[in-house]
Amino acid sequence: MTEMHSKDLREACAEEALKLIGEVGVEGLSIREVARRLGVSHQAPYKHFASSDHLLAEVVRRTYVLFSQYLEERMHSQTEDPEMRRLGEAYFTFAMEHPLHYRLMFGTPLPDPVEHPEMMQEARYAFTVLLEALGRARGVKDEKADQLDALFVWSTLHGLATILQTAALDQIGMSKVLLADALPNTLERIGKALSIA
């Protein structure tokens, strides 16, 4: 059996768990299998994770951190596009470039949020990035309107990203040329709907 320092083992478990989920899905995640793949005692990961749910919560927490950082970096990039447009493009690009992470956040049953507040704290922060960008785009803060509009933006981009990750559009014969215009068209319509285009 391999021996690892405590911090290294925690990192290795989270990284191996993500790989395992990518291969067999969330349902196939088990601490015993992660330990086996790492070549450590099947009890070793329990020093850091009380259960598979705790390990999954840590993987999801890290995914939300990655997602938030990705959004913020691209939102603050030096381009002439409006901030909300850069944010929308970043959201969509993340979904296309990191499909496993995207599915983890939005397409799989998550551990109980009450038992895993750190996971939900990062999820809320990712949503806050969108809320604050909406407030800046409007120039005035309206908590109710911002939340409703954030839900509108999120659900619209999520719908497009999800559809494009399936074979549904191939089956109805939509051309690749037309699909290349899908994101710009969606972002333009979101901007008009919110009067921030």
PDB file of C-alpha atoms in Angstrom:
ATOM      1  CA  MET A   1       0.000   0.000   0.000  1.00  0.00           C
ATOM      2  CA  THR A   2       1.137   3.517  -0.819  1.00  0.00           C
ATOM      3  CA  GLU A   3       1.683   5.984   2.000  1.00  0.00           C
ATOM      4  CA  MET A   4       0.804   9.631   1.528  1.00  0.00           C
ATOM      5  CA  HIS A   5       0.959  12.732   3.638  1.00  0.00           C
ATOM      6  CA  SER A   6      -2.448  13.694   4.965  1.00  0.00           C
ATOM      7  CA  LYS A   7      -2.836  16.790   2.753  1.00  0.00           C
ATOM      8  CA  ASP A   8      -1.667  14.891  -0.322  1.00  0.00           C
ATOM      9  CA  LEU A   9      -4.155  12.105   0.354  1.00  0.00           C
ATOM     10  CA  ARG A  10      -7.053  14.552   0.616  1.00  0.00           C
ATOM     11  CA  GLU A  11      -6.084  16.126  -2.713  1.00  0.00           C
ATOM     12  CA  ALA A  12      -5.536  12.755  -4.352  1.00  0.00           C
ATOM     13  CA  CYS A  13      -8.926  11.472  -3.170  1.00  0.00           C
ATOM     14  CA  ALA A  14     -10.767  14.483  -4.598  1.00  0.00           C
ATOM     15  CA  GLU A  15      -8.917  14.242  -7.917  1.00  0.00           C
ATOM     16  CA  GLU A  16      -9.426  10.488  -8.226  1.00  0.00           C
ATOM     17  CA  ALA A  17     -13.095  10.819  -7.289  1.00  0.00           C
ATOM     18  CA  LEU A  18     -13.616  13.246 -10.180  1.00  0.00           C
ATOM     19  CA  LYS A  19     -11.959  10.788 -12.587  1.00  0.00           C
ATOM     20  CA  LEU A  20     -14.094   7.953 -11.260  1.00  0.00           C
ATOM     21  CA  ILE A  21     -17.286   9.983 -11.640  1.00  0.00           C
ATOM     22  CA  GLY A  22     -16.285  10.738 -15.224  1.00  0.00           C
ATOM     23  CA  GLU A  23     -15.990   7.008 -15.906  1.00  0.00           C
ATOM     24  CA  VAL A  24     -18.928   5.515 -14.000  1.00  0.00           C
ATOM     25  CA  GLY A  25     -21.119   8.439 -12.929  1.00  0.00           C
ATOM     26  CA  VAL A  26     -21.953   9.756  -9.476  1.00  0.00           C
ATOM     27  CA  GLU A  27     -23.742   6.525  -8.625  1.00  0.00           C
ATOM     28  CA  GLY A  28     -20.473   4.596  -8.993  1.00  0.00           C
ATOM     29  CA  LEU A  29     -18.497   6.777  -6.605  1.00  0.00           C
ATOM     30  CA  SER A  30     -17.253   4.885  -3.556  1.00  0.00           C
ATOM     31  CA  ILE A  31     -14.515   5.649  -1.094  1.00  0.00           C
ATOM     32  CA  ARG A  32     -13.348   2.037  -1.235  1.00  0.00           C
ATOM     33  CA  GLU A  33     -12.858   2.255  -5.017  1.00  0.00           C
ATOM     34  CA  VAL A  34     -11.040   5.580  -4.745  1.00  0.00           C
ATOM     35  CA  ALA A  35      -8.711   4.028  -2.143  1.00  0.00           C
ATOM     36  CA  ARG A  36      -8.118   0.991  -4.336  1.00  0.00           C
ATOM     37  CA  ARG A  37      -7.231   3.142  -7.334  1.00  0.00           C
ATOM     38  CA  LEU A  38      -4.855   5.224  -5.225  1.00  0.00           C
ATOM     39  CA  GLY A  39      -3.222   2.127  -3.780  1.00  0.00           C
ATOM     40  CA  VAL A  40      -3.944   3.070  -0.170  1.00  0.00           C
ATOM     41  CA  SER A  41      -5.751   1.297   2.640  1.00  0.00           C
ATOM     42  CA  HIS A  42      -9.524   1.355   2.167  1.00  0.00           C
ATOM     43  CA  GLN A  43      -9.746   3.097   5.565  1.00  0.00           C
ATOM     44  CA  ALA A  44      -7.248   5.868   4.717  1.00  0.00           C
ATOM     45  CA  PRO A  45      -9.660   8.249   2.930  1.00  0.00           C
ATOM     46  CA  TYR A  46     -12.007   8.164   5.921  1.00  0.00           C
ATOM     47  CA  LYS A  47      -9.513  10.383   7.753  1.00  0.00           C
ATOM     48  CA  HIS A  48     -10.742  13.161   5.465  1.00  0.00           C
ATOM     49  CA  PHE A  49     -14.187  12.094   4.239  1.00  0.00           C
ATOM     50  CA  ALA A  50     -16.793  10.532   6.485  1.00  0.00           C
ATOM     51  CA  SER A  51     -18.720   9.074   3.549  1.00  0.00           C
ATOM     52  CA  SER A  52     -18.976   9.039  -0.233  1.00  0.00           C
ATOM     53  CA  ASP A  53     -21.408  11.950   0.068  1.00  0.00           C
ATOM     54  CA  HIS A  54     -18.750  13.981   1.860  1.00  0.00           C
ATOM     55  CA  LEU A  55     -16.247  13.165  -0.870  1.00  0.00           C
ATOM     56  CA  LEU A  56     -18.781  14.088  -3.570  1.00  0.00           C
ATOM     57  CA  ALA A  57     -19.578  17.353  -1.770  1.00  0.00           C
ATOM     58  CA  GLU A  58     -15.887  18.259  -1.823  1.00  0.00           C
ATOM     59  CA  VAL A  59     -15.613  17.483  -5.538  1.00  0.00           C
ATOM     60  CA  VAL A  60     -18.695  19.619  -6.240  1.00  0.00           C
ATOM     61  CA  ARG A  61     -17.380  22.439  -4.033  1.00  0.00           C
ATOM     62  CA  ARG A  62     -14.142  22.496  -6.008  1.00  0.00           C
ATOM     63  CA  THR A  63     -16.113  22.464  -9.240  1.00  0.00           C
ATOM     64  CA  TYR A  64     -18.058  25.569  -8.206  1.00  0.00           C
ATOM     65  CA  VAL A  65     -14.773  27.287  -7.278  1.00  0.00           C
ATOM     66  CA  LEU A  66     -13.381  26.467 -10.723  1.00  0.00           C
ATOM     67  CA  PHE A  67     -16.604  27.690 -12.358  1.00  0.00           C
ATOM     68  CA  SER A  68     -16.632  30.999 -10.445  1.00  0.00           C
ATOM     69  CA  GLN A  69     -12.972  31.656 -11.220  1.00  0.00           C
ATOM     70  CA  TYR A  70     -13.571  30.896 -14.886  1.00  0.00           C
ATOM     71  CA  LEU A  71     -16.498  33.326 -15.041  1.00  0.00           C
ATOM     72  CA  GLU A  72     -14.667  36.110 -13.236  1.00  0.00           C
ATOM     73  CA  GLU A  73     -11.486  35.830 -15.288  1.00  0.00           C
ATOM     74  CA  ARG A  74     -13.354  36.080 -18.576  1.00  0.00           C
ATOM     75  CA  MET A  75     -15.815  38.661 -17.331  1.00  0.00           C
ATOM     76  CA  HIS A  76     -12.931  40.976 -16.470  1.00  0.00           C
ATOM     77  CA  SER A  77     -10.978  40.300 -19.651  1.00  0.00           C
ATOM     78  CA  GLN A  78      -9.908  43.330 -21.662  1.00  0.00           C
ATOM     79  CA  THR A  79     -12.393  43.296 -24.515  1.00  0.00           C
ATOM     80  CA  GLU A  80     -14.856  45.896 -25.704  1.00  0.00           C
ATOM     81  CA  ASP A  81     -17.845  43.587 -25.292  1.00  0.00           C
ATOM     82  CA  PRO A  82     -20.272  44.484 -22.490  1.00  0.00           C
ATOM     83  CA  GLU A  83     -19.639  42.679 -19.211  1.00  0.00           C
ATOM     84  CA  MET A  84     -22.893  40.713 -19.339  1.00  0.00           C
ATOM     85  CA  ARG A  85     -22.062  39.448 -22.816  1.00  0.00           C
ATOM     86  CA  ARG A  86     -18.604  38.317 -21.668  1.00  0.00           C
ATOM     87  CA  LEU A  87     -20.219  36.590 -18.700  1.00  0.00           C
ATOM     88  CA  GLY A  88     -22.725  34.799 -20.932  1.00  0.00           C
ATOM     89  CA  GLU A  89     -19.998  33.661 -23.289  1.00  0.00           C
ATOM     90  CA  ALA A  90     -17.927  32.445 -20.342  1.00  0.00           C
ATOM     91  CA  TYR A  91     -20.839  30.441 -18.907  1.00  0.00           C
ATOM     92  CA  PHE A  92     -21.511  28.781 -22.251  1.00  0.00           C
ATOM     93  CA  THR A  93     -17.845  28.100 -22.995  1.00  0.00           C
ATOM     94  CA  PHE A  94     -17.335  26.521 -19.568  1.00  0.00           C
ATOM     95  CA  ALA A  95     -20.256  24.187 -20.231  1.00  0.00           C
ATOM     96  CA  MET A  96     -18.790  23.139 -23.580  1.00  0.00           C
ATOM     97  CA  GLU A  97     -15.159  22.836 -22.431  1.00  0.00           C
ATOM     98  CA  HIS A  98     -15.849  21.187 -19.058  1.00  0.00           C
ATOM     99  CA  PRO A  99     -18.888  18.946 -19.612  1.00  0.00           C
ATOM    100  CA  LEU A 100     -18.151  16.696 -16.622  1.00  0.00           C
ATOM    101  CA  HIS A 101     -17.857  19.630 -14.222  1.00  0.00           C
ATOM    102  CA  TYR A 102     -20.964  21.190 -15.741  1.00  0.00           C
ATOM    103  CA  ARG A 103     -22.988  18.018 -15.271  1.00  0.00           C
ATOM    104  CA  LEU A 104     -21.764  17.741 -11.690  1.00  0.00           C
ATOM    105  CA  MET A 105     -23.113  21.194 -10.866  1.00  0.00           C
ATOM    106  CA  PHE A 106     -26.363  21.131 -12.803  1.00  0.00           C
ATOM    107  CA  GLY A 107     -27.175  17.608 -13.908  1.00  0.00           C
ATOM    108  CA  THR A 108     -26.651  15.253 -10.972  1.00  0.00           C
ATOM    109  CA  PRO A 109     -28.325  14.798  -7.593  1.00  0.00           C
ATOM    110  CA  LEU A 110     -26.150  16.619  -5.061  1.00  0.00           C
ATOM    111  CA  PRO A 111     -25.498  15.713  -1.439  1.00  0.00           C
ATOM    112  CA  ASP A 112     -27.787  17.268   1.167  1.00  0.00           C
ATOM    113  CA  PRO A 113     -26.918  20.994   1.171  1.00  0.00           C
ATOM    114  CA  VAL A 114     -27.732  21.299   4.863  1.00  0.00           C
ATOM    115  CA  GLU A 115     -25.036  18.761   5.705  1.00  0.00           C
ATOM    116  CA  HIS A 116     -22.531  20.301   3.282  1.00  0.00           C
ATOM    117  CA  PRO A 117     -22.695  24.098   3.683  1.00  0.00           C
ATOM    118  CA  GLU A 118     -19.242  24.666   2.129  1.00  0.00           C
ATOM    119  CA  MET A 119     -20.489  23.179  -1.131  1.00  0.00           C
ATOM    120  CA  MET A 120     -23.531  25.450  -1.172  1.00  0.00           C
ATOM    121  CA  GLN A 121     -21.505  28.507  -0.214  1.00  0.00           C
ATOM    122  CA  GLU A 122     -19.503  28.136  -3.422  1.00  0.00           C
ATOM    123  CA  ALA A 123     -22.675  27.505  -5.448  1.00  0.00           C
ATOM    124  CA  ARG A 124     -24.228  30.697  -4.090  1.00  0.00           C
ATOM    125  CA  TYR A 125     -21.077  32.642  -4.858  1.00  0.00           C
ATOM    126  CA  ALA A 126     -21.232  31.564  -8.520  1.00  0.00           C
ATOM    127  CA  PHE A 127     -24.822  32.861  -8.660  1.00  0.00           C
ATOM    128  CA  THR A 128     -23.739  36.099  -6.953  1.00  0.00           C
ATOM    129  CA  VAL A 129     -21.285  36.755  -9.796  1.00  0.00           C
ATOM    130  CA  LEU A 130     -24.278  36.898 -12.150  1.00  0.00           C
ATOM    131  CA  LEU A 131     -26.429  38.959  -9.774  1.00  0.00           C
ATOM    132  CA  GLU A 132     -23.727  41.602  -9.328  1.00  0.00           C
ATOM    133  CA  ALA A 133     -23.083  41.807 -13.062  1.00  0.00           C
ATOM    134  CA  LEU A 134     -26.796  42.433 -13.649  1.00  0.00           C
ATOM    135  CA  GLY A 135     -26.796  45.199 -11.064  1.00  0.00           C
ATOM    136  CA  ARG A 136     -23.815  46.885 -12.729  1.00  0.00           C
ATOM    137  CA  ALA A 137     -25.394  46.551 -16.171  1.00  0.00           C
ATOM    138  CA  ARG A 138     -28.549  48.288 -14.947  1.00  0.00           C
ATOM    139  CA  GLY A 139     -26.748  50.863 -12.880  1.00  0.00           C
ATOM    140  CA  VAL A 140     -29.266  50.363 -10.103  1.00  0.00           C
ATOM    141  CA  LYS A 141     -29.732  47.542  -7.608  1.00  0.00           C
ATOM    142  CA  ASP A 142     -33.140  45.889  -7.429  1.00  0.00           C
ATOM    143  CA  GLU A 143     -32.810  42.650  -5.485  1.00  0.00           C
ATOM    144  CA  LYS A 144     -36.058  41.055  -6.664  1.00  0.00           C
ATOM    145  CA  ALA A 145     -35.608  42.045 -10.307  1.00  0.00           C
ATOM    146  CA  ASP A 146     -31.945  41.014 -10.273  1.00  0.00           C
ATOM    147  CA  GLN A 147     -32.784  37.567  -8.924  1.00  0.00           C
ATOM    148  CA  LEU A 148     -35.612  36.992 -11.389  1.00  0.00           C
ATOM    149  CA  ASP A 149     -33.508  38.214 -14.313  1.00  0.00           C
ATOM    150  CA  ALA A 150     -30.536  36.134 -13.172  1.00  0.00           C
ATOM    151  CA  LEU A 151     -32.810  33.096 -13.227  1.00  0.00           C
ATOM    152  CA  PHE A 152     -33.943  34.048 -16.735  1.00  0.00           C
ATOM    153  CA  VAL A 153     -30.355  34.425 -18.002  1.00  0.00           C
ATOM    154  CA  TRP A 154     -29.205  31.254 -16.278  1.00  0.00           C
ATOM    155  CA  SER A 155     -32.084  29.098 -17.521  1.00  0.00           C
ATOM    156  CA  THR A 156     -31.742  30.412 -21.084  1.00  0.00           C
ATOM    157  CA  LEU A 157     -28.003  29.739 -21.320  1.00  0.00           C
ATOM    158  CA  HIS A 158     -28.359  26.452 -19.467  1.00  0.00           C
ATOM    159  CA  GLY A 159     -31.021  25.340 -21.926  1.00  0.00           C
ATOM    160  CA  LEU A 160     -28.860  26.183 -24.935  1.00  0.00           C
ATOM    161  CA  ALA A 161     -25.738  24.562 -23.465  1.00  0.00           C
ATOM    162  CA  THR A 162     -27.646  21.430 -22.500  1.00  0.00           C
ATOM    163  CA  ILE A 163     -29.322  21.035 -25.902  1.00  0.00           C
ATOM    164  CA  LEU A 164     -26.031  21.484 -27.735  1.00  0.00           C
ATOM    165  CA  GLN A 165     -24.458  18.716 -25.653  1.00  0.00           C
ATOM    166  CA  THR A 166     -27.022  16.230 -26.974  1.00  0.00           C
ATOM    167  CA  ALA A 167     -27.737  14.818 -30.422  1.00  0.00           C
ATOM    168  CA  ALA A 168     -31.192  16.396 -30.462  1.00  0.00           C
ATOM    169  CA  LEU A 169     -30.376  19.122 -32.979  1.00  0.00           C
ATOM    170  CA  ASP A 170     -28.679  16.667 -35.350  1.00  0.00           C
ATOM    171  CA  GLN A 171     -31.853  14.643 -35.360  1.00  0.00           C
ATOM    172  CA  ILE A 172     -33.959  17.585 -36.514  1.00  0.00           C
ATOM    173  CA  GLY A 173     -31.444  18.517 -39.210  1.00  0.00           C
ATOM    174  CA  MET A 174     -30.259  21.890 -37.901  1.00  0.00           C
ATOM    175  CA  SER A 175     -27.105  22.892 -39.775  1.00  0.00           C
ATOM    176  CA  LYS A 176     -23.719  23.497 -38.149  1.00  0.00           C
ATOM    177  CA  VAL A 177     -23.625  26.951 -39.759  1.00  0.00           C
ATOM    178  CA  LEU A 178     -26.912  27.863 -38.092  1.00  0.00           C
ATOM    179  CA  LEU A 179     -25.790  26.456 -34.743  1.00  0.00           C
ATOM    180  CA  ALA A 180     -22.669  28.634 -34.853  1.00  0.00           C
ATOM    181  CA  ASP A 181     -25.002  31.640 -34.571  1.00  0.00           C
ATOM    182  CA  ALA A 182     -26.976  30.186 -31.670  1.00  0.00           C
ATOM    183  CA  LEU A 183     -24.945  31.713 -28.841  1.00  0.00           C
ATOM    184  CA  PRO A 184     -24.557  35.224 -30.340  1.00  0.00           C
ATOM    185  CA  ASN A 185     -28.270  35.261 -31.141  1.00  0.00           C
ATOM    186  CA  THR A 186     -29.197  34.080 -27.640  1.00  0.00           C
ATOM    187  CA  LEU A 187     -26.953  36.676 -25.973  1.00  0.00           C
ATOM    188  CA  GLU A 188     -28.327  39.442 -28.165  1.00  0.00           C
ATOM    189  CA  ARG A 189     -31.897  38.496 -27.291  1.00  0.00           C
ATOM    190  CA  ILE A 190     -31.088  38.285 -23.588  1.00  0.00           C
ATOM    191  CA  GLY A 191     -29.595  41.776 -23.788  1.00  0.00           C
ATOM    192  CA  LYS A 192     -32.686  43.143 -25.512  1.00  0.00           C
ATOM    193  CA  ALA A 193     -35.038  41.403 -23.094  1.00  0.00           C
ATOM    194  CA  LEU A 194     -33.200  42.968 -20.171  1.00  0.00           C
ATOM    195  CA  SER A 195     -32.735  46.323 -21.933  1.00  0.00           C
ATOM    196  CA  ILE A 196     -28.978  46.114 -21.455  1.00  0.00           C
ATOM    197  CA  ALA A 197     -27.915  45.282 -25.020  1.00  0.00           C
TER     198      ALA A 197
END
